[in-house]
Amino acid sequence: AAVAMETDDAGNRLRFQLELEFVQCLANPNYLNFLAQRGYFKDKAFVNYLKYLLYWKEPEYAKYLKYPQCLHML
């Protein structure tokens, strides 16, 4: 059971880091342009993922952002 908890904790940390990095990439206009040119914003699954990421606007998560302007783009 302890090994499973450690695996879950490691997985949660990795997910947190990946989502944090992705959200902060949204502060880069060149990256937004890249996504737009490739039609990501027309992909319903991608748009739903962006909606899911809105939790980063909550203060307990937003405090980890280096580039808070990414929240405006989100």
PDB file of C-alpha atoms in Angstrom:
ATOM      1  CA  ALA A   1       0.000   0.000   0.000  1.00  0.00           C
ATOM      2  CA  ALA A   2       2.867   2.379   0.799  1.00  0.00           C
ATOM      3  CA  VAL A   3       4.435   1.783  -2.612  1.00  0.00           C
ATOM      4  CA  ALA A   4       1.118   2.552  -4.317  1.00  0.00           C
ATOM      5  CA  MET A   5       0.826   5.809  -2.370  1.00  0.00           C
ATOM      6  CA  GLU A   6       4.370   6.815  -3.348  1.00  0.00           C
ATOM      7  CA  THR A   7       3.581   6.055  -6.984  1.00  0.00           C
ATOM      8  CA  ASP A   8       0.388   8.130  -6.778  1.00  0.00           C
ATOM      9  CA  ASP A   9       2.286  11.017  -5.157  1.00  0.00           C
ATOM     10  CA  ALA A  10       4.972  10.912  -7.842  1.00  0.00           C
ATOM     11  CA  GLY A  11       2.308  10.801 -10.558  1.00  0.00           C
ATOM     12  CA  ASN A  12       0.461  13.734  -9.033  1.00  0.00           C
ATOM     13  CA  ARG A  13       3.672  15.770  -8.775  1.00  0.00           C
ATOM     14  CA  LEU A  14       4.507  15.049 -12.400  1.00  0.00           C
ATOM     15  CA  ARG A  15       0.986  15.988 -13.536  1.00  0.00           C
ATOM     16  CA  PHE A  16       1.180  19.224 -11.519  1.00  0.00           C
ATOM     17  CA  GLN A  17       4.535  20.112 -13.095  1.00  0.00           C
ATOM     18  CA  LEU A  18       3.392  19.325 -16.633  1.00  0.00           C
ATOM     19  CA  GLU A  19       0.177  21.314 -16.310  1.00  0.00           C
ATOM     20  CA  LEU A  20       2.036  24.215 -14.688  1.00  0.00           C
ATOM     21  CA  GLU A  21       4.549  24.296 -17.533  1.00  0.00           C
ATOM     22  CA  PHE A  22       1.842  24.103 -20.199  1.00  0.00           C
ATOM     23  CA  VAL A  23      -0.257  26.879 -18.645  1.00  0.00           C
ATOM     24  CA  GLN A  24       2.807  29.127 -18.453  1.00  0.00           C
ATOM     25  CA  CYS A  25       3.541  28.470 -22.134  1.00  0.00           C
ATOM     26  CA  LEU A  26       0.274  30.248 -22.870  1.00  0.00           C
ATOM     27  CA  ALA A  27       1.992  33.520 -21.924  1.00  0.00           C
ATOM     28  CA  ASN A  28       4.098  33.188 -25.087  1.00  0.00           C
ATOM     29  CA  PRO A  29       2.356  34.790 -28.101  1.00  0.00           C
ATOM     30  CA  ASN A  30       4.493  32.733 -30.498  1.00  0.00           C
ATOM     31  CA  TYR A  31       3.259  29.529 -28.891  1.00  0.00           C
ATOM     32  CA  LEU A  32      -0.358  30.699 -29.092  1.00  0.00           C
ATOM     33  CA  ASN A  33       0.168  31.469 -32.771  1.00  0.00           C
ATOM     34  CA  PHE A  34       1.651  27.987 -33.266  1.00  0.00           C
ATOM     35  CA  LEU A  35      -1.420  26.395 -31.666  1.00  0.00           C
ATOM     36  CA  ALA A  36      -3.806  28.551 -33.699  1.00  0.00           C
ATOM     37  CA  GLN A  37      -2.084  27.838 -37.022  1.00  0.00           C
ATOM     38  CA  ARG A  38      -2.371  24.119 -36.415  1.00  0.00           C
ATOM     39  CA  GLY A  39      -6.078  24.304 -35.551  1.00  0.00           C
ATOM     40  CA  TYR A  40      -5.839  23.318 -31.892  1.00  0.00           C
ATOM     41  CA  PHE A  41      -8.427  25.893 -30.867  1.00  0.00           C
ATOM     42  CA  LYS A  42     -10.957  24.218 -33.170  1.00  0.00           C
ATOM     43  CA  ASP A  43     -10.386  20.838 -31.493  1.00  0.00           C
ATOM     44  CA  LYS A  44     -13.159  20.257 -28.948  1.00  0.00           C
ATOM     45  CA  ALA A  45     -10.963  17.983 -26.796  1.00  0.00           C
ATOM     46  CA  PHE A  46      -8.233  20.639 -26.619  1.00  0.00           C
ATOM     47  CA  VAL A  47     -10.724  23.388 -25.748  1.00  0.00           C
ATOM     48  CA  ASN A  48     -12.142  21.157 -22.999  1.00  0.00           C
ATOM     49  CA  TYR A  49      -8.608  20.647 -21.670  1.00  0.00           C
ATOM     50  CA  LEU A  50      -8.149  24.430 -21.523  1.00  0.00           C
ATOM     51  CA  LYS A  51     -11.414  24.695 -19.585  1.00  0.00           C
ATOM     52  CA  TYR A  52     -10.172  22.041 -17.172  1.00  0.00           C
ATOM     53  CA  LEU A  53      -6.999  24.081 -16.627  1.00  0.00           C
ATOM     54  CA  LEU A  54      -9.002  27.061 -15.374  1.00  0.00           C
ATOM     55  CA  TYR A  55      -8.347  25.775 -11.860  1.00  0.00           C
ATOM     56  CA  TRP A  56      -4.971  27.549 -12.166  1.00  0.00           C
ATOM     57  CA  LYS A  57      -6.843  30.823 -11.631  1.00  0.00           C
ATOM     58  CA  GLU A  58      -7.510  29.809  -8.023  1.00  0.00           C
ATOM     59  CA  PRO A  59      -5.090  31.508  -5.595  1.00  0.00           C
ATOM     60  CA  GLU A  60      -3.796  28.220  -4.141  1.00  0.00           C
ATOM     61  CA  TYR A  61      -2.517  27.283  -7.626  1.00  0.00           C
ATOM     62  CA  ALA A  62      -1.839  30.707  -9.160  1.00  0.00           C
ATOM     63  CA  LYS A  63       0.848  31.368  -6.538  1.00  0.00           C
ATOM     64  CA  TYR A  64       3.099  28.876  -8.360  1.00  0.00           C
ATOM     65  CA  LEU A  65       3.011  30.755 -11.672  1.00  0.00           C
ATOM     66  CA  LYS A  66       6.073  32.738 -12.750  1.00  0.00           C
ATOM     67  CA  TYR A  67       4.163  34.328 -15.634  1.00  0.00           C
ATOM     68  CA  PRO A  68       0.720  35.271 -14.306  1.00  0.00           C
ATOM     69  CA  GLN A  69      -0.221  36.884 -17.639  1.00  0.00           C
ATOM     70  CA  CYS A  70      -0.753  33.318 -18.871  1.00  0.00           C
ATOM     71  CA  LEU A  71      -4.016  33.301 -16.896  1.00  0.00           C
ATOM     72  CA  HIS A  72      -5.375  36.046 -19.131  1.00  0.00           C
ATOM     73  CA  MET A  73      -4.620  33.937 -22.208  1.00  0.00           C
ATOM     74  CA  LEU A  74      -6.102  30.835 -20.601  1.00  0.00           C
TER      75      LEU A  74
END
